PDB file of N, CA and C and ligand atoms in Angstrom:
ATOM      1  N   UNK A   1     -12.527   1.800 -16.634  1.00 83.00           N
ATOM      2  CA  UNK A   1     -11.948   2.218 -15.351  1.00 83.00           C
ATOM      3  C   UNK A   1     -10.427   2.144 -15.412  1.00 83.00           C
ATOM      4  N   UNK A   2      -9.775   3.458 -14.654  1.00 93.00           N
ATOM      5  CA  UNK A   2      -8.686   3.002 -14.991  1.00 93.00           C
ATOM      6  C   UNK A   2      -7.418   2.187 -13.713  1.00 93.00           C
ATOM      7  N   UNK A   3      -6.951   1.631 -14.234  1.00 97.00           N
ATOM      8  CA  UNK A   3      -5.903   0.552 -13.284  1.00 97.00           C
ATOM      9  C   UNK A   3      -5.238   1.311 -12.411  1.00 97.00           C
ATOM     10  N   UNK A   4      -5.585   0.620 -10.811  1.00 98.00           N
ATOM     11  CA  UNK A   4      -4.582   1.677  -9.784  1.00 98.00           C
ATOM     12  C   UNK A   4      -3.406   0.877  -9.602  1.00 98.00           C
ATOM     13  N   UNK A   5      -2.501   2.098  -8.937  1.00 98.00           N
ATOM     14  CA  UNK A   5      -0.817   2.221  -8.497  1.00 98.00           C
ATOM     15  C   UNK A   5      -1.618   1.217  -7.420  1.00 98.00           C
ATOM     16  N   UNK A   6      -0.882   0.145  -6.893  1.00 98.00           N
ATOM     17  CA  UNK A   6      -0.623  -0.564  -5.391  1.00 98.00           C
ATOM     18  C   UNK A   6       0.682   0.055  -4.528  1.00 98.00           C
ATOM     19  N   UNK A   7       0.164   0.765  -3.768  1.00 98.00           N
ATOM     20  CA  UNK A   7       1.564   1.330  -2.754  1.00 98.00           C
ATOM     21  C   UNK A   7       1.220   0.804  -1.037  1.00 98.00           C
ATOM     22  N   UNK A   8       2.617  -0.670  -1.416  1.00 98.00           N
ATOM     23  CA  UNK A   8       2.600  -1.168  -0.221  1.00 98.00           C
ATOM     24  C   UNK A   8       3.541   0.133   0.762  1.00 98.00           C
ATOM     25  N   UNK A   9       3.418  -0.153   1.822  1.00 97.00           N
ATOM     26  CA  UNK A   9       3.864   0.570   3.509  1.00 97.00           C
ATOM     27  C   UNK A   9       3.245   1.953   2.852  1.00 97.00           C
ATOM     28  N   UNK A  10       2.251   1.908   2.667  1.00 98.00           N
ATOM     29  CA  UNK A  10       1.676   3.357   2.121  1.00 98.00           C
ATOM     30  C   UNK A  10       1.456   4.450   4.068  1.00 98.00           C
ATOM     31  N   UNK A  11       1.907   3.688   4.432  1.00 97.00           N
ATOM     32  CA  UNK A  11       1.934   4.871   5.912  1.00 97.00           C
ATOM     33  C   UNK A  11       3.399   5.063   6.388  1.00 97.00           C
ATOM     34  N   UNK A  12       4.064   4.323   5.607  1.00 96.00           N
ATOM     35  CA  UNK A  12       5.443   4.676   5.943  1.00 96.00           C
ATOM     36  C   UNK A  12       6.124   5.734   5.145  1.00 96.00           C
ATOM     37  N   UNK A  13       7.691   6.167   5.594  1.00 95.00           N
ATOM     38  CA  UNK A  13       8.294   7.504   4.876  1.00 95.00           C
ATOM     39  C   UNK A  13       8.137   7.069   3.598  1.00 95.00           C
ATOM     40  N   UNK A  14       8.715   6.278   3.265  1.00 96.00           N
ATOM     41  CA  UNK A  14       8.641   6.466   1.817  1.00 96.00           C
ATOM     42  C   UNK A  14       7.326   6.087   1.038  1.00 96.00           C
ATOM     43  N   UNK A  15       6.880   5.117   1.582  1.00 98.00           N
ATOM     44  CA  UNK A  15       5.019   4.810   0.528  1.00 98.00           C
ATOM     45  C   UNK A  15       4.477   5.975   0.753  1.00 98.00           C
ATOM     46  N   UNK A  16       4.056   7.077   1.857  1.00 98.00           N
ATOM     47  CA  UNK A  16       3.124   7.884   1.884  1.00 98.00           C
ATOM     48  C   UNK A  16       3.551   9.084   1.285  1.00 98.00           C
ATOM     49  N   UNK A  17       4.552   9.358   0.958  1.00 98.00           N
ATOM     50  CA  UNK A  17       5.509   9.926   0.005  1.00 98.00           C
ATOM     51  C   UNK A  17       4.374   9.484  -1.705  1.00 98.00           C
ATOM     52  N   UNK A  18       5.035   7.986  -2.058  1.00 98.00           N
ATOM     53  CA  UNK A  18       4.455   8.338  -3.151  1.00 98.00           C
ATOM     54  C   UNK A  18       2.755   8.118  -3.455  1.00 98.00           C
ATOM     55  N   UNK A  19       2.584   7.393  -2.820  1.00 98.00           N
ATOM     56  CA  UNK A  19       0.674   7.887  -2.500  1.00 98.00           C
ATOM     57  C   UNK A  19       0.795   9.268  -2.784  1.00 98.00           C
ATOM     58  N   UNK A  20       0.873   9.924  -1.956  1.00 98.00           N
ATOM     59  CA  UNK A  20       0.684  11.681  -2.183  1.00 98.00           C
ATOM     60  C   UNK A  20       0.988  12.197  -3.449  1.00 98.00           C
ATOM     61  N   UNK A  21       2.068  11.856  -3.921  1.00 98.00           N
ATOM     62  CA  UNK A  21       2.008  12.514  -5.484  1.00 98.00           C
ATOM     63  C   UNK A  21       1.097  11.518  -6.294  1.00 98.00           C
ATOM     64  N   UNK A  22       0.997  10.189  -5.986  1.00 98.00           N
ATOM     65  CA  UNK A  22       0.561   9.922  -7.211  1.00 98.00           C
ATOM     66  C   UNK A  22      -0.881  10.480  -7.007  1.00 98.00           C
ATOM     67  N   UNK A  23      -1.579  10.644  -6.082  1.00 98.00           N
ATOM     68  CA  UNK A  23      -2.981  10.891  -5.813  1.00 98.00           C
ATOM     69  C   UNK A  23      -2.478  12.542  -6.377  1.00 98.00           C
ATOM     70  N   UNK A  24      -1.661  13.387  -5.940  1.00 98.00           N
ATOM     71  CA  UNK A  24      -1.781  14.765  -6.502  1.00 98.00           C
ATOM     72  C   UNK A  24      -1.707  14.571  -8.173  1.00 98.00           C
ATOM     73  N   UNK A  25      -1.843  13.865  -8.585  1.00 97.00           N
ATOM     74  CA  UNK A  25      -1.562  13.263 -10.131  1.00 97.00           C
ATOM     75  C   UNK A  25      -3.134  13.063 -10.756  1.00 97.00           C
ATOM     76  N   UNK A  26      -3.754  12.386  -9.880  1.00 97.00           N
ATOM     77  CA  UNK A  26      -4.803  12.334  -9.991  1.00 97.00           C
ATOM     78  C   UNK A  26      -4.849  10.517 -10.983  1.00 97.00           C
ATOM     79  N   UNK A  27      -3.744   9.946 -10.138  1.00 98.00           N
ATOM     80  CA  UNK A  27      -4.097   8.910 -10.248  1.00 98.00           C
ATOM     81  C   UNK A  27      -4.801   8.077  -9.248  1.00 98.00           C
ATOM     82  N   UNK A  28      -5.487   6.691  -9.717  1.00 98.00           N
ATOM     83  CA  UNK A  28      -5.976   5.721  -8.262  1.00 98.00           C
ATOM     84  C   UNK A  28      -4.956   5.302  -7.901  1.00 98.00           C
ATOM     85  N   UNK A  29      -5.053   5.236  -6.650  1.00 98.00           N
ATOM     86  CA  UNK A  29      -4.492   4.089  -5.944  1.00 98.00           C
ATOM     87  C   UNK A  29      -5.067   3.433  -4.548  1.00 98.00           C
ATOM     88  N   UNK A  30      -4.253   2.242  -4.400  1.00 98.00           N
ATOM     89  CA  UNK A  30      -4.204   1.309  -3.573  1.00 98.00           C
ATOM     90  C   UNK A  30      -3.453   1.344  -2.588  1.00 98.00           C
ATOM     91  N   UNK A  31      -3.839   1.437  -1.124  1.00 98.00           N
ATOM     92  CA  UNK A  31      -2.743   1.840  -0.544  1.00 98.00           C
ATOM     93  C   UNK A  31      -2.995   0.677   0.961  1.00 98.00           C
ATOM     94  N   UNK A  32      -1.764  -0.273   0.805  1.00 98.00           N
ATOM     95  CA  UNK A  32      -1.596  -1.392   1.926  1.00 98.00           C
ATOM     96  C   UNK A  32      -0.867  -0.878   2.846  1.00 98.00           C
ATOM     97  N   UNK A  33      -1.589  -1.197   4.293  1.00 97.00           N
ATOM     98  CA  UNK A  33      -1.131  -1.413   5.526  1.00 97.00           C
ATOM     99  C   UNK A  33      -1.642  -1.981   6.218  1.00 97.00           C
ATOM    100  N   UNK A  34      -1.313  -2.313   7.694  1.00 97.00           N
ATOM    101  CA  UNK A  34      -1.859  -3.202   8.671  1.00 97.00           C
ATOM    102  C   UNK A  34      -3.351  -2.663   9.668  1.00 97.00           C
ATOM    103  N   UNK A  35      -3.108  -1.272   9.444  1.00 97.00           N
ATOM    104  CA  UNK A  35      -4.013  -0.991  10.125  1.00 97.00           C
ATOM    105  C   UNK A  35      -4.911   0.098   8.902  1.00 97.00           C
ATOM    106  N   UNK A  36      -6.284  -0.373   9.043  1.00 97.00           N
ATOM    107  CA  UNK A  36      -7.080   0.653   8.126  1.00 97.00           C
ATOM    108  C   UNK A  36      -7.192   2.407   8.909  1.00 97.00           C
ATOM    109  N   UNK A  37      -7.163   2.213  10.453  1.00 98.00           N
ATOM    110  CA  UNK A  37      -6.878   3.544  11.011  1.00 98.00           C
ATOM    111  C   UNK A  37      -5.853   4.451  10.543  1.00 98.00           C
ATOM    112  N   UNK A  38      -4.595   3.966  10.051  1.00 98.00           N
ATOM    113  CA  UNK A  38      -3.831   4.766   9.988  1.00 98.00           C
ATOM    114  C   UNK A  38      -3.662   4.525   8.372  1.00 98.00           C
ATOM    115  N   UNK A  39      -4.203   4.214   7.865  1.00 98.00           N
ATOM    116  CA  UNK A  39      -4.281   4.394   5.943  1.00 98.00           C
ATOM    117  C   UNK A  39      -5.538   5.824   5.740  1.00 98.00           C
ATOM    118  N   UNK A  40      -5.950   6.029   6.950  1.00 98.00           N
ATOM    119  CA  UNK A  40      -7.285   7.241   6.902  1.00 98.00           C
ATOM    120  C   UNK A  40      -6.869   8.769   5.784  1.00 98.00           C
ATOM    121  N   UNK A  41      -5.953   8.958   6.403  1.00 98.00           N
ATOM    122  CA  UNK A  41      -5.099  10.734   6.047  1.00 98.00           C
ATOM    123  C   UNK A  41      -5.266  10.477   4.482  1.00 98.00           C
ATOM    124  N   UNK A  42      -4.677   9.209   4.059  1.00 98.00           N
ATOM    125  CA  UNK A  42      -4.517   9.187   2.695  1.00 98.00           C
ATOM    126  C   UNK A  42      -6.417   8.408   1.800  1.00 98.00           C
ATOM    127  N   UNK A  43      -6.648   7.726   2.522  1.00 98.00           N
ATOM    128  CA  UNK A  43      -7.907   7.392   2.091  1.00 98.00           C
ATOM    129  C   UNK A  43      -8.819   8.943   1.882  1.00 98.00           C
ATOM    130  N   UNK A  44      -8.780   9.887   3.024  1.00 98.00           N
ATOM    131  CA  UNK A  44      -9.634  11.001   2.854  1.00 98.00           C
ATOM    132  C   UNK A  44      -8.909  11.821   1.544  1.00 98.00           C
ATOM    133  N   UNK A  45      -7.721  11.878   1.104  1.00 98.00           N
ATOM    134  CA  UNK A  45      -7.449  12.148  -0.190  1.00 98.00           C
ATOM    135  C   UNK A  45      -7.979  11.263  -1.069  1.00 98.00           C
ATOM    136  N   UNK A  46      -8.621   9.886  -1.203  1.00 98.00           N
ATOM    137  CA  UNK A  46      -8.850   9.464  -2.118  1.00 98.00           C
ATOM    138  C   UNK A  46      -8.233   8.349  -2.850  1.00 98.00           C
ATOM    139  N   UNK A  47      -7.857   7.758  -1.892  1.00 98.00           N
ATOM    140  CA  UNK A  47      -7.252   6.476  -1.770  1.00 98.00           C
ATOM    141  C   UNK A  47      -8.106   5.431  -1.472  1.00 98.00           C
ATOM    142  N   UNK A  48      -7.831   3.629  -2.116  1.00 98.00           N
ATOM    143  CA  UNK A  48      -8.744   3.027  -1.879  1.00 98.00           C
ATOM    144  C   UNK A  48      -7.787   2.161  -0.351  1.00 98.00           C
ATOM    145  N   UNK A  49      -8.475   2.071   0.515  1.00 98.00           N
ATOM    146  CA  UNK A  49      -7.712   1.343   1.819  1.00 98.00           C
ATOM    147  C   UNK A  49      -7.796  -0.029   1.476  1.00 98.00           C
ATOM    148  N   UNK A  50      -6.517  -0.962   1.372  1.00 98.00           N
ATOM    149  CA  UNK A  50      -6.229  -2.116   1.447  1.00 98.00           C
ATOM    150  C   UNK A  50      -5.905  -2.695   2.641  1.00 98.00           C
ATOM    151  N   UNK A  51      -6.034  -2.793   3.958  1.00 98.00           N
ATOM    152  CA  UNK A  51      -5.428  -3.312   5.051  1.00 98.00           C
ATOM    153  C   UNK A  51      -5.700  -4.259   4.987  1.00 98.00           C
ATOM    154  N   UNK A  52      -4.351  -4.995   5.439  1.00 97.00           N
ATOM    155  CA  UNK A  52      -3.967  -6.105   5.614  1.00 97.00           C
ATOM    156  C   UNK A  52      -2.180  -6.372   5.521  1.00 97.00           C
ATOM    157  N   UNK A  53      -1.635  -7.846   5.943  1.00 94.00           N
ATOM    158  CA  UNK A  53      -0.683  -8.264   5.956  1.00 94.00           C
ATOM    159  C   UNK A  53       0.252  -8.752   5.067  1.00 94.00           C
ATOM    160  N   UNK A  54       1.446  -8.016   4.665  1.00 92.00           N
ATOM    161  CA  UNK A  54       1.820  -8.770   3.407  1.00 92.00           C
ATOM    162  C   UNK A  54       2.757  -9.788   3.587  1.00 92.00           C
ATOM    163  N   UNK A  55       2.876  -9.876   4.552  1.00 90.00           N
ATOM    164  CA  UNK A  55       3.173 -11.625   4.506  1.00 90.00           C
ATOM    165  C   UNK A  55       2.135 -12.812   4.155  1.00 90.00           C
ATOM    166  N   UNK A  56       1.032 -12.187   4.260  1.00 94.00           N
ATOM    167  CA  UNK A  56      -0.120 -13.303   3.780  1.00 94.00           C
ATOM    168  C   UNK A  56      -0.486 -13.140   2.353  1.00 94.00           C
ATOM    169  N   UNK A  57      -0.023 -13.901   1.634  1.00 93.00           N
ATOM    170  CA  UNK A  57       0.189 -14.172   0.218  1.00 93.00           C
ATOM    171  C   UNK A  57      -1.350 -14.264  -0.672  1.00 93.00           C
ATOM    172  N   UNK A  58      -2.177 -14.664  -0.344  1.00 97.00           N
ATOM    173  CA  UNK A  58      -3.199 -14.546  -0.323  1.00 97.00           C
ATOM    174  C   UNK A  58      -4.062 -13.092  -0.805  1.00 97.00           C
ATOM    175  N   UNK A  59      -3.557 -12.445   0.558  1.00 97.00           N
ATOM    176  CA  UNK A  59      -4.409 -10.951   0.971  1.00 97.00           C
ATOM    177  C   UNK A  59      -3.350  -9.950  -0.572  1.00 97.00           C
ATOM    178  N   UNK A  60      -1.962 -10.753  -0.464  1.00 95.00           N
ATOM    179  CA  UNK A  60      -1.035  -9.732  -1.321  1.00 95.00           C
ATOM    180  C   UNK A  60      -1.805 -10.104  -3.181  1.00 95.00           C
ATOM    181  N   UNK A  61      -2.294 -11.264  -3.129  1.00 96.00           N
ATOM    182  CA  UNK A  61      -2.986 -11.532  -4.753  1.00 96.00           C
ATOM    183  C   UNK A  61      -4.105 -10.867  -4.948  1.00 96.00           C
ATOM    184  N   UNK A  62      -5.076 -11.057  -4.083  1.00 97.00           N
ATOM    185  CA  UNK A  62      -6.080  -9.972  -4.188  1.00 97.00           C
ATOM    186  C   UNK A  62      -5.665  -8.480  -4.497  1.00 97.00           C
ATOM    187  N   UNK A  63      -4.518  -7.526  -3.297  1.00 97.00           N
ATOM    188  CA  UNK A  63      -4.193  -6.947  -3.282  1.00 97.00           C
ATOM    189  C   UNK A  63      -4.024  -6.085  -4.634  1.00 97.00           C
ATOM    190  N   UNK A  64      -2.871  -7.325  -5.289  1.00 97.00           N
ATOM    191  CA  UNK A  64      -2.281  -6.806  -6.464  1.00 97.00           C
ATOM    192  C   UNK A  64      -3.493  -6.701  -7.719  1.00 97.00           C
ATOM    193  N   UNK A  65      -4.413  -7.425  -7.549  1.00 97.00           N
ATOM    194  CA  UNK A  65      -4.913  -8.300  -8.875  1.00 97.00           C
ATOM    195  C   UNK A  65      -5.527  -6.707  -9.806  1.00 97.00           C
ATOM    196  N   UNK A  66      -5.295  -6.564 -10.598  1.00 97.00           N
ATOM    197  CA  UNK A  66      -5.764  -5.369 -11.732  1.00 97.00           C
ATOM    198  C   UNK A  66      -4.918  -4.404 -11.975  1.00 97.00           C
ATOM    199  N   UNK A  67      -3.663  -4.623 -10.738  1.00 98.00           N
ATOM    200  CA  UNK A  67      -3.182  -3.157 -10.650  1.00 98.00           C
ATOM    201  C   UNK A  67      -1.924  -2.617 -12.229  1.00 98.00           C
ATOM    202  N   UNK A  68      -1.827  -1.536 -12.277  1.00 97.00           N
ATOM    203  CA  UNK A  68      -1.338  -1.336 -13.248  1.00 97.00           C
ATOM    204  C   UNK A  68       0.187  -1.294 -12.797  1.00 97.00           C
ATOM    205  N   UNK A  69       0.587  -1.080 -11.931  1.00 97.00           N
ATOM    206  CA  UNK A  69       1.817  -1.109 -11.047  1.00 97.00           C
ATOM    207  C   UNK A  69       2.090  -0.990  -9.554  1.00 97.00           C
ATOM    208  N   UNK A  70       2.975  -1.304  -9.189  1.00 97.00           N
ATOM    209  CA  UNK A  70       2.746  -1.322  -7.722  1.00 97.00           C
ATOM    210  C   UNK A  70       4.729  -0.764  -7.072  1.00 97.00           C
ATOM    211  N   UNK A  71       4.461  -0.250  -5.595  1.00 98.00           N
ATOM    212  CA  UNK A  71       5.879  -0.017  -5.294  1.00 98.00           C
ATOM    213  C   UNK A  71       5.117  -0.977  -4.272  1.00 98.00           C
ATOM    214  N   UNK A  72       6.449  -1.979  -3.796  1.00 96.00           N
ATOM    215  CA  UNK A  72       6.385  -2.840  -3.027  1.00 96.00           C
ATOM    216  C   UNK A  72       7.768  -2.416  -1.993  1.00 96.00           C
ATOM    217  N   UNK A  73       7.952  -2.932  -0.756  1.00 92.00           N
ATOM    218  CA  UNK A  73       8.901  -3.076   0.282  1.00 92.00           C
ATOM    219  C   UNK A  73       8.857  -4.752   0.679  1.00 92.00           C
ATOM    220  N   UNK A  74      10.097  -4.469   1.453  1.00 86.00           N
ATOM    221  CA  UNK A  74      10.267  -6.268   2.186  1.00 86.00           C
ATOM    222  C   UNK A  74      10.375  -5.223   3.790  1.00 86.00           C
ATOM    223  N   UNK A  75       9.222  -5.533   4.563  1.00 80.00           N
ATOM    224  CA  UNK A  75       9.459  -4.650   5.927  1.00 80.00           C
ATOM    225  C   UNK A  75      10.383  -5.342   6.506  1.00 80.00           C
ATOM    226  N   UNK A  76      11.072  -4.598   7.787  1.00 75.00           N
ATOM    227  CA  UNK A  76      11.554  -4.891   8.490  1.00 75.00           C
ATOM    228  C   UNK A  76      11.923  -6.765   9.513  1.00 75.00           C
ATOM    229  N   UNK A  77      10.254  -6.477   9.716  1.00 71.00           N
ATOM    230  CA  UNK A  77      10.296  -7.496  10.684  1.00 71.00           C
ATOM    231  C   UNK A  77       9.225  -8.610   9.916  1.00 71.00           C
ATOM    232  N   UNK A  78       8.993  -8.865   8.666  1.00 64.00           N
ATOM    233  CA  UNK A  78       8.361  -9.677   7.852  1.00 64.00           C
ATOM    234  C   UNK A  78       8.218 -10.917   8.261  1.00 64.00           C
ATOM    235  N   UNK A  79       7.000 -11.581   8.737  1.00 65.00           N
ATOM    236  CA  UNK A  79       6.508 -12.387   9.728  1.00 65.00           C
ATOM    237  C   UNK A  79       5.671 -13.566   8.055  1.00 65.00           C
ATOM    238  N   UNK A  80       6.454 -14.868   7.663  1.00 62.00           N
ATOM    239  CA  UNK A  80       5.805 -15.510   6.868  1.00 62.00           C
ATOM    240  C   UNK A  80       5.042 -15.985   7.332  1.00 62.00           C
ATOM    241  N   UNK A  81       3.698 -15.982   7.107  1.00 58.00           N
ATOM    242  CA  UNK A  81       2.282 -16.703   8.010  1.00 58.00           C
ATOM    243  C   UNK A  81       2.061 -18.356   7.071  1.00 58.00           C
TER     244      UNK A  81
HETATM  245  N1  NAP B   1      13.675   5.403   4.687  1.00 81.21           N
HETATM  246  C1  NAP B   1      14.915   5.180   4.245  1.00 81.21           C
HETATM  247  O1  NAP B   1      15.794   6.054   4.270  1.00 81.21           O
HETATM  248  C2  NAP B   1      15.282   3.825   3.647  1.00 81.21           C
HETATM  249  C3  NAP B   1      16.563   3.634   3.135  1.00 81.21           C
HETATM  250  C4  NAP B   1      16.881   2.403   2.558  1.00 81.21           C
HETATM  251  C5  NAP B   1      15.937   1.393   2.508  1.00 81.21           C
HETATM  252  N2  NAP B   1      14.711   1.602   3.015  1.00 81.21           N
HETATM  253  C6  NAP B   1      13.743   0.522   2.944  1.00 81.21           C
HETATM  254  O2  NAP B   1      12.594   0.994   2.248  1.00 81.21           O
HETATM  255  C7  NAP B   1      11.434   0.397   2.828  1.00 81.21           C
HETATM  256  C8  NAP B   1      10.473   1.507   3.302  1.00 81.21           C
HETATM  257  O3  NAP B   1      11.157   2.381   4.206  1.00 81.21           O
HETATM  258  P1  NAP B   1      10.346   3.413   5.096  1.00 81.21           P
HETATM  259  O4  NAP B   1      11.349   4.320   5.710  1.00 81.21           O
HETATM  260  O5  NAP B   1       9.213   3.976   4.302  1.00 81.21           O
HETATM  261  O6  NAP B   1       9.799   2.429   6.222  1.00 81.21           O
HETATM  262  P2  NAP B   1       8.784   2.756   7.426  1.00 81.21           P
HETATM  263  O7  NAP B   1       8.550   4.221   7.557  1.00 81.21           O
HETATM  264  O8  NAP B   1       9.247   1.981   8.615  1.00 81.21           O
HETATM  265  O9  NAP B   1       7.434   2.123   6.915  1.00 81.21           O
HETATM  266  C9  NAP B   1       7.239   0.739   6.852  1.00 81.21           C
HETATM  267  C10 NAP B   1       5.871   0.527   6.223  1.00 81.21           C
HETATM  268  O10 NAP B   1       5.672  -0.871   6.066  1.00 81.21           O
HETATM  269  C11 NAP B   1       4.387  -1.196   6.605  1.00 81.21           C
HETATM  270  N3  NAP B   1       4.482  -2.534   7.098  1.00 81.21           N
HETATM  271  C12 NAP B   1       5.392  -3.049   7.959  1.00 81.21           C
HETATM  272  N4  NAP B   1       5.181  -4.358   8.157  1.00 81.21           N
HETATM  273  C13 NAP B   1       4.091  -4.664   7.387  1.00 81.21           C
HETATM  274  C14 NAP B   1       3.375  -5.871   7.156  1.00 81.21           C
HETATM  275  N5  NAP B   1       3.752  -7.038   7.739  1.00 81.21           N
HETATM  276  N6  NAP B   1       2.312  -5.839   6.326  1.00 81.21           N
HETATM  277  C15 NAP B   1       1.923  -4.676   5.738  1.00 81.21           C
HETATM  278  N7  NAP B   1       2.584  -3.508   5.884  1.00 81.21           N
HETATM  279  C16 NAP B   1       3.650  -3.511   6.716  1.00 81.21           C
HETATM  280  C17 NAP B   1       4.125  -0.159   7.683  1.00 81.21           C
HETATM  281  O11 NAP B   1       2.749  -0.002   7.820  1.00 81.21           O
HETATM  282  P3  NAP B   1       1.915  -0.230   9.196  1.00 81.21           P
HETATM  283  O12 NAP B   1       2.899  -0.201  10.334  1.00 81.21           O
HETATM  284  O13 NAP B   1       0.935   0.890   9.202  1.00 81.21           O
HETATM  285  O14 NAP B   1       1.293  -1.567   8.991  1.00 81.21           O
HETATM  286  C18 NAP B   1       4.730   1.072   7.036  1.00 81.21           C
HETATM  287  O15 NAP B   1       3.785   1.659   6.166  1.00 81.21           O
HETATM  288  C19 NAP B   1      11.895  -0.495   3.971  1.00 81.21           C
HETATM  289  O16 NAP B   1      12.008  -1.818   3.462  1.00 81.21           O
HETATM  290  C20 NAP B   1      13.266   0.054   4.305  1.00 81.21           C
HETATM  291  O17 NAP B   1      14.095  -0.932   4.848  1.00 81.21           O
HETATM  292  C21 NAP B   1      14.360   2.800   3.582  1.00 81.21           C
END
């Protein structure tokens, strides 16, 4: 199997940006946000939905664990739990 891209704020300008090519690539990926509703657009391309919080360190190890690379952000209003 092969190792997916992790694209955190994958619903924001720039993550859903590269979700989209990398999926037009016809690579996997992983795509984190807070809400699984709005990771949908890109899941129905073929995305695997990660929701959840990346301030919770935890949810972000799972997250990451296999991936072959990842684009990460520090959001805005980053809430350490
Ligand atoms: N766009 C620019 O021109 C620009 C320029 C310089 C730097 N940057 C930096 O680049 C990064 C991305 O910019 P952007 O314009 O793509 O931002 P954006 O459109 O505001 O998107 C932010 C993304 O982060 C996610 N997010 C926010 N808080 C989260 C949390 N606690 N856990 C999980 N996901 C969270 C949001 O997802 P949900 O709300 O769906 O959870 C959304 O997908 C930011 O750090 C920004 O400061 C952007």
């Amino acid at each position: 199997m092969i190792k997916p891209f992790v694209v955190c704020g994958a619903t924001g300008n720039i993550g859903s940006r590269i979700a989209d090519i990398l999926l037009s690539t016809g690579e996997p990926v992983r795509i984190i946000g807070r809400e699984r509703a709005r990771l949908g657009p890109l899941a129905s391309k073929g995305a695997e939905s990660w929701p959840g919080d990346i301030g919770d360190t935890a949810f972000l190890e799972k997250g990451f664990s296999g991936a072959r690379g990842a684009f990460i952000l520090i959001p805005p209003r980053l809430r350490c739990l």
